Coordinates of C-alpha atoms in Angstrom, one line a residue:
Chain A
D1 CA -0.1 0.0 0.2
A2 CA 1.2 3.5 -0.8
G3 CA 2.4 5.4 2.2
I4 CA -0.4 8.0 2.7
T5 CA -1.9 8.8 6.3
Q6 CA -4.2 11.1 7.1
S7 CA -5.4 13.0 10.4
P8 CA -8.1 13.2 11.8
R9 CA -9.8 9.9 10.6
H10 CA -12.7 11.8 12.0
K11 CA -14.0 14.3 13.4
V12 CA -17.3 16.6 14.5
T13 CA -17.2 20.4 14.5
E14 CA -19.7 23.3 14.6
T15 CA -21.0 25.2 12.2
G16 CA -18.7 28.1 11.5
T17 CA -15.4 26.9 13.5
P18 CA -12.3 26.5 11.1
V19 CA -11.1 22.6 10.4
T20 CA -8.0 21.7 9.3
L21 CA -7.0 18.3 7.6
R22 CA -3.7 17.2 7.0
C23 CA -2.5 14.3 4.2
H24 CA 1.2 13.0 5.0
Q25 CA 3.2 11.2 2.3
T26 CA 5.8 9.0 2.0
E27 CA 6.3 8.3 -1.3
N28 CA 8.0 11.8 -2.4
H29 CA 5.3 11.8 -5.2
R30 CA 5.0 15.3 -6.8
Y31 CA 1.0 15.7 -7.0
M32 CA -1.6 15.8 -4.1
Y33 CA -5.2 16.1 -4.3
W34 CA -8.0 16.5 -2.0
Y35 CA -11.6 15.3 -3.0
R36 CA -14.9 14.6 -1.2
Q37 CA -17.3 12.0 -1.6
D38 CA -21.0 12.3 -1.0
P39 CA -23.7 9.9 -1.6
G40 CA -25.1 9.7 -5.1
H41 CA -21.6 11.8 -6.5
G42 CA -18.6 10.5 -7.5
L43 CA -15.6 12.0 -5.6
R44 CA -15.0 15.5 -6.6
L45 CA -11.8 17.0 -6.8
I46 CA -11.3 20.2 -4.2
H47 CA -7.8 21.4 -4.9
Y48 CA -4.5 19.8 -6.2
S49 CA -0.8 20.6 -5.5
Y50 CA 1.9 20.3 -8.3
G51 CA 4.9 20.7 -6.0
V52 CA 5.8 22.7 -2.8
K53 CA 3.9 26.0 -2.7
D54 CA 1.9 25.2 -6.0
T55 CA -1.5 24.8 -5.9
D56 CA -4.6 24.9 -8.0
K57 CA -8.5 25.3 -7.5
G58 CA -10.6 21.9 -8.7
E59 CA -14.1 21.4 -9.4
V60 CA -15.6 22.3 -6.0
S61 CA -13.5 24.5 -4.0
D62 CA -15.7 27.1 -2.9
G63 CA -15.3 27.2 1.4
Y64 CA -11.8 25.4 1.1
S65 CA -8.6 26.4 1.1
V66 CA -5.2 24.5 1.5
S67 CA -1.6 24.6 1.6
R68 CA 1.9 22.5 1.1
S69 CA 4.9 23.5 2.6
K70 CA 6.6 20.8 2.3
T71 CA 6.5 17.7 -0.4
E72 CA 4.9 15.2 2.0
D73 CA 2.2 17.2 3.8
F74 CA -1.1 18.8 2.2
L75 CA -3.4 20.5 4.4
L76 CA -7.5 21.2 3.4
T77 CA -8.4 24.0 5.6
L78 CA -12.3 25.0 5.8
E79 CA -12.4 28.4 7.0
S80 CA -15.4 28.4 8.4
A81 CA -17.1 25.1 8.2
T82 CA -21.1 24.5 7.2
S83 CA -23.5 21.8 7.1
S84 CA -22.9 21.5 3.5
Q85 CA -19.6 20.6 4.1
T86 CA -20.1 17.4 5.9
S87 CA -18.5 14.3 3.8
V88 CA -15.7 12.1 3.2
Y89 CA -12.5 13.6 2.3
F90 CA -9.8 11.8 0.6
C91 CA -6.6 12.5 -0.1
A92 CA -4.7 11.4 -3.1
I93 CA -1.4 11.1 -4.4
S94 CA 0.7 10.6 -7.8
E95 CA 3.6 10.7 -9.5
S96 CA 2.2 12.3 -12.9
W97 CA -0.4 14.6 -13.7
R98 CA -1.6 12.2 -16.5
I99 CA -2.6 9.1 -14.8
S100 CA -2.1 5.9 -16.4
R101 CA -1.6 2.2 -16.1
S102 CA 2.3 3.5 -15.2
Y103 CA 0.9 6.1 -13.1
E104 CA -1.3 5.5 -10.8
Q105 CA -3.0 7.3 -8.5
Y106 CA -3.3 6.5 -4.9
F107 CA -5.9 7.2 -1.6
G108 CA -5.5 7.5 1.7
P109 CA -7.9 6.1 4.1
G110 CA -10.4 9.5 4.1
T111 CA -11.4 11.7 7.1
R112 CA -15.2 11.6 8.3
L113 CA -16.0 15.2 8.9
T114 CA -19.7 15.9 10.5
V115 CA -20.5 19.8 10.6
T116 CA -23.1 20.3 13.1
Chain B
R1 CA -25.7 15.7 -16.4
K2 CA -23.2 14.6 -14.6
E3 CA -19.9 13.6 -16.5
V4 CA -19.5 10.0 -15.6
E5 CA -22.9 8.2 -14.9
Q6 CA -23.1 4.6 -13.8
D7 CA -26.2 2.5 -12.9
P8 CA -25.9 2.8 -8.7
G9 CA -27.4 -0.6 -8.1
P10 CA -27.7 -2.2 -6.0
F11 CA -26.7 -5.6 -8.0
N12 CA -27.5 -8.4 -5.6
V13 CA -26.1 -11.9 -7.0
P14 CA -25.6 -15.4 -6.0
E15 CA -21.5 -16.7 -5.9
G16 CA -20.4 -18.0 -9.4
A17 CA -22.9 -15.6 -11.1
T18 CA -21.8 -13.6 -13.9
V19 CA -22.4 -9.6 -13.5
A20 CA -21.6 -6.7 -15.9
F21 CA -21.5 -2.9 -15.2
N22 CA -21.6 -0.5 -17.6
C23 CA -20.6 3.4 -17.7
T24 CA -21.2 6.2 -20.1
Y25 CA -19.3 9.6 -19.9
S26 CA -20.0 12.8 -21.7
N27 CA -16.4 14.1 -22.8
S28 CA -15.1 12.9 -26.0
A29 CA -12.0 13.9 -25.2
S30 CA -11.3 11.9 -22.5
Q31 CA -8.2 10.2 -22.8
S32 CA -7.9 7.5 -20.1
F33 CA -10.5 5.1 -18.4
F34 CA -10.1 3.2 -14.8
W35 CA -12.1 0.9 -13.0
Y36 CA -12.1 1.2 -9.1
R37 CA -12.9 -0.7 -6.5
Q38 CA -14.5 0.6 -3.3
D39 CA -15.0 -1.5 0.1
C40 CA -17.5 -0.2 2.3
R41 CA -15.9 2.7 4.3
K42 CA -12.4 2.5 2.6
E43 CA -10.5 4.3 0.2
P44 CA -10.4 3.5 -3.5
K45 CA -8.6 1.2 -5.2
L46 CA -7.2 0.8 -8.8
L47 CA -8.6 -2.4 -10.2
M48 CA -7.8 -2.4 -13.6
S49 CA -7.1 0.6 -16.3
V50 CA -9.4 -0.1 -19.5
Y51 CA -8.1 0.1 -23.6
S52 CA -9.6 0.3 -26.6
S53 CA -8.8 -3.1 -27.5
G54 CA -10.5 -4.6 -24.2
N55 CA -8.5 -6.1 -21.5
E56 CA -8.8 -9.2 -19.0
D57 CA -7.3 -9.8 -15.5
G58 CA -8.6 -13.2 -14.3
R59 CA -12.0 -12.8 -13.8
F60 CA -12.6 -9.2 -14.9
T61 CA -13.0 -7.9 -18.2
A62 CA -12.9 -4.3 -19.2
Q63 CA -14.6 -2.7 -22.3
L64 CA -14.2 0.7 -24.1
N65 CA -16.2 1.7 -27.0
R66 CA -14.9 5.2 -27.7
A67 CA -17.5 6.1 -30.4
S68 CA -20.6 5.2 -27.8
Q69 CA -18.6 6.9 -25.1
Y70 CA -19.2 3.7 -22.9
I71 CA -17.2 1.4 -20.7
S72 CA -18.0 -2.2 -19.1
L73 CA -16.8 -4.1 -16.4
L74 CA -17.4 -8.0 -16.8
I75 CA -17.0 -10.2 -13.4
R76 CA -17.4 -13.9 -13.9
D77 CA -17.3 -16.3 -11.4
S78 CA -18.3 -14.0 -8.5
K79 CA -17.1 -14.3 -5.2
L80 CA -17.8 -13.0 -1.7
S81 CA -15.1 -10.9 -1.9
D82 CA -16.1 -9.1 -5.1
S83 CA -18.7 -7.2 -2.6
A84 CA -18.0 -3.5 -3.2
T85 CA -18.8 -0.4 -5.0
Y86 CA -17.5 -0.3 -8.2
L87 CA -16.4 3.0 -9.5
C88 CA -15.9 4.2 -13.1
V89 CA -13.3 6.8 -13.5
V90 CA -12.7 8.8 -16.5
N91 CA -9.3 11.2 -17.3
R92 CA -9.4 13.8 -19.3
D93 CA -7.6 17.0 -17.8
D94 CA -8.3 16.0 -14.2
M95 CA -9.7 12.6 -12.7
R96 CA -13.4 12.0 -13.1
F97 CA -15.2 9.6 -11.1
G98 CA -18.6 8.2 -11.5
A99 CA -21.0 7.5 -8.2
G100 CA -20.5 3.8 -8.3
T101 CA -22.1 0.7 -8.4
R102 CA -22.8 -1.4 -5.6
L103 CA -22.3 -5.2 -6.2
T104 CA -23.4 -7.8 -3.3
V105 CA -22.5 -11.5 -3.9
K106 CA -24.4 -13.5 -1.8
P107 CA -23.7 -17.8 -0.7

């Protein structure tokens, strides 16, 4: 299994509070991603990073920010959590942006976030 | 309309059955295609890539029809351990995931 950890694994927070989720990899992969997964929807890309301090928005980036100060760590921040951000959040890594049989995208174990 | 559409199921089949899942995608510029498997409350894992010529991996066969923008996955001789959700994934500029098809294989 790829060396990806996420913390915390579970979190319950109140509306309006800031929340930071952490993704840590030991594979030295260049690309890191944050997805959210909701019932009836596929995984949707929130933000991604293509290097230290290089990040860009994905499909559903509103209400989220990210930072990557080291190759191994990618942080996702909800500045002011809302109930619509209750979801399962997955971090992923890859060696290449172009995903293929040679360059697979690996996922972390996920973080279950509940915003009450 | 979602970019990647799958029948959500659930598919409930007996052990040993053959089951097929279908997936359609809307963007003709899509370049690579995959099936992922996701067990309950776990992360998605790559099951197999899908090639235009069709490809097989043991009991699993994947097919791609670019003209119809259609991808399929066939599982033969289903095992209890095949119970999971199967995600169709299409890569264009980024990865686009279907919502998944849930399979339960029963004794």
